[in-house]
Structure formats: C-alpha cells, structure tokens
Amino acid sequence: MSRRTFIKLSALAGATVAASRIFSHPALGSVVYSPELPDGEGVITEKWVPTSCLNCTTRCATRVRVVNGRAVKVTGNPLSRVSEGENCPRANVGLQVLYDPVRITTPLKRTNPTKGRGIDPGWTEISWEQALNEVGDKLKNLREKGQPERLLLLSGLNTVSAEDIIHRFADAYGTPNVVSADGLDNEADKAGEWMADGHYTQSAYDLERTNYILSFGASILESYEPLARSLRMWGKIRRERPIRAKVVVIDPRYSITALRADRWVPINPGTDGALALAIANVIISEGLYDADFIKNWTFGFDEYKKLAIDYYDPETVSAMTGIPAETIRQIAREFAGTRPAIAWRGRGATSWPNGSYTSYAIFCLNALVGSIDIPGGVTYQENPEYRLMPEFAEDDTASKGRAKPALDLRKTNLFPAAEVVTNQVADSILENKPYPVEMAMGFNSNFNMSAPGAGRWDEALGKVPCYVHAAPFISEMAEYADIFLPLTTFMEEWAYDHSPPGSGFAEARIKQPVVEPLYDTKSNIDIIFNIAGRLGGTVEQSFAGIGNGAEGYVKYRTAGLASWEKLLEQGVWVGPDYEYYKYDRIFHTPSGKFEFRSGNLEALLKEQGEEVNSLTGLPYYREVEFLGNNDDYPLLLSTYQPLLNVENGSQNYPWAQEMYLVMHGAGWTNFIEINRRTARSLQIKDGDTVWVESPFNKIKAKARVFEGIHPGLVSIASGQGHHAYGEWAKGIGVNPNEIIGVDYDRLSGQSALFNTRVRVYKA
Ligand code: SF4
C-alpha cells in the first residue's frame, strides 16, 4: 500500500466513525454499543478500552475506541490524576504503531552469516517453537559453561512490568549485564540530585502549584517526561488561575518551550553550571535565600557560599555565558522573590562532560530558596507498591556470574557513581573487556540509531556470536539479529506501568489488549516466562508462582492496589495525596540534610581510592572540553527531540512525520539549523544542501537558516535518518548520532551529547 493510500484510508476510517455520531461517549470502561445504522447497512460494535500509551516513558493512562474490532481513536483517561484525562499529540500515533504495514508477523531466522549495514540477513520464517528452542538451547549452553555473565540484555522503551521481569531474569540467570537507554540522556540529571540529597533519580517538579519556573535546557513542552502532565499543568498555571506562573528559559536554541515562555535567555553552550552559581552568588550576597531552611535542613552552606561569592560574580560569569550581568541579577532576584519557584534542569544543560556537577549546581538553587518538598517546589516521587515477588532462586552459577564486573564499567574508577553507561557497552564488546560477549538479547532497543558514534554499535553487534532481537519491527539493531522474535505492540498486550517523576503522588496503569494480537506475535513478558521454563532449575523456579505469563503476572503484581475487575474497568489506580515537608526522613545523606557539599560523593570517591580535595564535593563549574579543535571545527553541534519523535525507535508513522518539525512548519525531514549571521559568513542560503563534518564522520543535510539559534551552534532534530524500517522512515533526513563523538559525564557515565565540534560547508 502506498503512503498516500494509507493516509487516505486511515482518514476515511476516522471520518466514517465520526460522521455517524450515533454513540454517546462513555466515561469509562469497555462499554459495548451495538445499535443499528439508520440506513440499515449493518451493525457497528463500539467499545472504549482503558489501557496505557507507550510512545514514550510517560506511559499515560489512555482509552482506545475500538469499532468493529478496529482501534480508531486514542484519548486520555479522565480518571488519571497525573495527566488529568489528557494526552499528548503523539498518543494517536499508537494506532499507526499497531497497524504499521511493516510489522513482522512471525519469528525469523538469519541465513546470511555476514552482518553489516545494508546487508540482507536472508531472513527465513520459523515457528515460535523452533525460535524459542534455539534461544533456550543457547542460553542453557552458556550457563552450563559457567559463563552466564557473557549474556547481555539490552532494554529500550519497555513497560515498567517488562523492565521488572527482564531484571528478574538477569538475576536468576546470573548476568550483571542489563543495559537500558537511560545512560544516553538521563543519568547526569540523577547523579546531580544524588550528590545533594542521596536520591539517584530525576526530580519531580510540583508544576501545578509553582509560581516561577527557571528552566535550564529543559524541553518541558516537547520531550521532558512526564510530558502529558507537563502539557496539562502548563495550561493550568498559565491560563487557569489568578496568579499566572512566570517561565524563563535558558537555552542556546529557541525551543518550543522557549517560544511559549515569558523570556528566552540564550546562553553560550555548556555554561549553565556557571550561570547557576552566579545566580546563587546574587541570592546569597543580597540575602534573598531562605534562611530557616538553610539553617535547619542543609549542610555545607558556608563552603558553597564561599565558592559562589569568590568565583562566580555576575560580571565574571557574564563573560563565560554571554548573558549580561544585569540580566543574571534580574533573574536571580526574580527567582528568589517569586515563591514557590523551581529551578529545572534538562538535558540541554546536563548532557556535557561535567553534567553531574551542572545538575548539582542547578538543583542547589531550589534549596537556596527553600523549594524542597514544598507545594510548588521539588518533590519526591512516590510509586505504586506492586506486590512483592518471592526472592528469586539462585544457584552457584548465578551468584558467581552476577558478581562479575558489568560490561558497562559502572561503579568503577572510570564511572564511579554510574548505574548504567549505555554507550560504553559497544566498546566493551569490541575490546572483549572485561570479557567477551557470547550472546545478546535486545528488547525494543535501537542503540545503533540512538547512541552517539552509532556506527560502533554496528561493528559491535556484528561481532556478537549470537544476537536475538525482540521488537515489532526490523530496526537498525534488528538487522544484526540471528533470531528475530516479533513482539506485540502496546495495544495488544498486558502490562502495568507508571510515569517517571513528576506528579509526586503514585499512580499505576493497567495495560490490557484493546484488540487481539493481529499476528503471530508475543509480548516480551510472555517470551521471558517461556524461556525461563525451558531453562529449568533455579531460573524456572524464579518464575513459578508469579502468574505463569503476562496476564497472570500483571494480576499478581497489582493485587494489592485494587480488585482486578476494578483495575480493568478503570485502567488506573491513584495513590493518596502527596505529603510535603518530610525533612526528617527524605535526605539520604551522611548529615541527614540537604548537602551543598556532597558527603555521598566524597565517601564514594574515597572508597575507590581517589583523592578528594576541598572542591570535590562542591557543585563547581569546570569549562567544557570539546571534541575537535576550534580552528578546523568552529561550530558546536547540538540535537533536540521534537514532540513527534516517537520513542519506540521507529519513525515509520505518517501522522508523526507530517508535522515532525512544528517550529519550522515542516515534516518528512530534519534540518541543520544555522544562525543567519553564521550562514551568511559561510555563504549558505536557506534550503542549501550542506555537509556537516565532525572529526569523526560527516553527513549531508538541508540548511535551515534560523534566527533562534546561537551563532556558534548548529542543531539537528534527532529521530530521523533511518536506514531500516519502512518507506515512511527509511532514507528520510539524517541521523546526527553518526557524527557525534563518544564522550561521557565522568561521574554518571551519561553520554556527553553536545560537546562535538563541526564545520559546515556547501555540498
Ligand atoms: S506523553 Fe508519552 S505516553 Fe503520554 S500520550 Fe504522549 S506519547 Fe503517549
């Protein structure tokens, strides 16, 4: 079917249903209507099924309208307090995920032993029995050799329930190697909070009650999750109450969030940490801080004060950031004087080599104005208490395997605070360090597209003796598989879910099939239960009594929340109201207080034999080291995630492609955004085809001359440039990860995404 025909048919299906207008809109549940059509053409059966979305990790509660067995519409669930019944524009793309014509309908086996980009794997169809037998045999063999750690599990965008089961399988099998995508863009954010209060997490911001938001590179309205909640709360605090919250956005690029804010303050790339300290300088020197909170609930204030006052006065920092000193003073006074206020850190500020320290410096601003665990400040996310599973059964093989160092080198001298270092894994595979990988399994992952230095993942997966990929589609990563296991999409499966930090209070969602699986596919939870059964012994025992498959497992885990019938009918469970001011128990630090000098970090580094000096535990700013020299590569490259970048790794969705770059009114492409002044100096005109070349690689793209970008920076939207998937994704736009260098925030191991230098010239 051609793209045009598909769009027409989809639109026609929607229009036909909408035009009939003969059904009331049920508030809840799977109510079924079977009225006769007036013209007697037949009977239409309609139902609304509560479930949840998985086009990003917000995992919103939704309801799907199903007409005559076909899903035709997605809306929010009004019982969700997190999103207040709303969802984001990307939710409806779930229909095109479900009905994507390039979905794989049966297990596949590779016949061509040669692997590489663009090389035909020579797929042949096999039965589930054969596929799972072969996977089971290989896993069994590795355990029998006493090398379970040589199994690598790669996890992309999955439900919370699938992530839980993948980890249980890894523990029971005996591998420390579960690697998620978090190490690509979330970890520096988390490490910064951990340094201050001992919580290795992203912050929850009480957006609903705040009066002032100071965003450091946070893409609140496009990609920061929980997105649907942020969109809803944004409307509430800007239009629906007497006091309109003010928003100031610090960003070298004019983003959608900057466009909707009260003030956009462009900044020299990579200098957000210095700005945060200059704001602290003004707040402290003018006595604008919350003296009670500082006195009673913080540690290390005097050293932090000395750091900010001695080194980060607005004039000095103005020269670093390019922001006038008077603007820095205005922002500081406004932030401290408009309470409650939030200092919000995003990947634009933290995806740099010293990102953890920048995250820490920004987070400390919240403590300065007392915005910790108060209404309208930073809160501590509560999660649903799923029913505990019994301890997994462990044999000698599993305990020895789990004790081996992890392939991503987390918690070593290289990445001391890291919980996952996603991009390191490609190099570990290539160098056989700390040991060779014998087998890998990917679950909805696509690091060959989404990780910087993407080509290294091609080489690495080409080297793994047995690679199994589970997903609904053939992605760039799946092209390296020896066995491909076709997954159900999120509208066909059972799961439980919740959002990343944002609401404060807990909320769980039940994902239930809105339609029967369209093809011979299985969910990743069912696959793992099945494989565990084939392995026998302690691995099989670890999966006994917890449900025997996806539906039973979800029922088991959610048993303490509400009755199964109620969960299915309502689709959500909402926990009690959030409790603020828990200062006597929320700080997990050596002092039991919020720490401006991080005892957690100092203790960790000492434990690892590292030297700790008077600066180590403070949120100081260090100038960024760039990849590439300034003479040959005079510009910096950044990326951003547009709202219509569907996070399951595919972009084979016409609705999303059609409005991919909202800011530019363009779809089916991405651009290299370049400032008008810079473009003129390079004799580049809007629409020209140009090369963007880094020290590592080069790509060809269309130039978009754009006032809203720092003259020293160029930017490319991520999510395009696929060389796999279907005709609506393949060959459209470019993938900036092909030219970004490999570098890390040292403490957290997060990829440093924005410190690669490039040159741009006409093709
Ligand atoms: S925010 Fe994410 S999970 Fe929620 S509707 Fe949008 S894409 Fe789906």
mmCIF file of C-alpha atoms and ligand atoms in Angstrom, residues 52-62 74 83 86-92 224-229 231 490 499 509 643 645-647, ligand 1:
data_model
loop_
_atom_site.group_PDB
_atom_site.id
_atom_site.type_symbol
_atom_site.label_atom_id
_atom_site.label_comp_id
_atom_site.label_asym_id
_atom_site.label_seq_id
_atom_site.Cartn_x
_atom_site.Cartn_y
_atom_site.Cartn_z
ATOM 1 C CA SER A 52 -1.917 2.991 28.518
ATOM 2 C CA CYS A 53 0.322 4.533 25.884
ATOM 3 C CA LEU A 54 3.940 3.561 25.276
ATOM 4 C CA ASN A 55 5.073 6.100 22.742
ATOM 5 C CA CYS A 56 7.297 7.485 25.477
ATOM 6 C CA THR A 57 8.142 6.637 29.085
ATOM 7 C CA THR A 58 5.375 8.868 30.443
ATOM 8 C CA ARG A 59 3.203 5.788 29.829
ATOM 9 C CA CYS A 60 -0.043 7.774 30.111
ATOM 10 C CA ALA A 61 -3.366 6.233 31.019
ATOM 11 C CA THR A 62 -5.465 6.226 27.860
ATOM 12 C CA VAL A 74 -6.949 7.281 21.466
ATOM 13 C CA SER A 83 -2.437 13.729 33.112
ATOM 14 C CA GLU A 86 -5.289 14.486 28.652
ATOM 15 C CA ASN A 87 -2.599 13.039 26.473
ATOM 16 C CA CYS A 88 -0.111 14.493 24.040
ATOM 17 C CA PRO A 89 -0.434 14.793 20.238
ATOM 18 C CA ARG A 90 1.771 11.704 19.872
ATOM 19 C CA ALA A 91 -0.777 9.408 21.531
ATOM 20 C CA ASN A 92 -2.832 8.815 18.376
ATOM 21 C CA TYR A 224 10.845 16.079 29.103
ATOM 22 C CA GLU A 225 8.772 13.349 30.722
ATOM 23 C CA PRO A 226 6.110 13.013 32.088
ATOM 24 C CA LEU A 227 5.193 15.011 29.011
ATOM 25 C CA ALA A 228 1.381 14.845 29.031
ATOM 26 C CA ARG A 229 1.324 16.023 32.666
ATOM 27 C CA LEU A 231 1.482 19.977 28.929
ATOM 28 C CA PHE A 490 1.433 -1.907 23.313
ATOM 29 C CA SER A 499 5.304 7.548 34.901
ATOM 30 C CA ARG A 509 -1.911 1.981 34.967
ATOM 31 C CA LEU A 643 7.500 16.116 20.208
ATOM 32 C CA ASN A 645 9.768 11.809 17.677
ATOM 33 C CA VAL A 646 8.125 8.520 18.628
ATOM 34 C CA GLU A 647 10.366 6.891 21.175
HETATM 35 S S1 SF4 B 1 3.165 11.777 26.825
HETATM 36 FE FE1 SF4 B 1 4.050 9.864 26.020
HETATM 37 S S2 SF4 B 1 2.869 8.223 26.924
HETATM 38 FE FE2 SF4 B 1 1.689 10.131 27.200
HETATM 39 S S3 SF4 B 1 0.317 10.208 25.426
HETATM 40 FE FE3 SF4 B 1 2.164 11.317 24.877
HETATM 41 S S4 SF4 B 1 3.478 9.791 23.857
HETATM 42 FE FE4 SF4 B 1 1.888 8.677 24.972
#
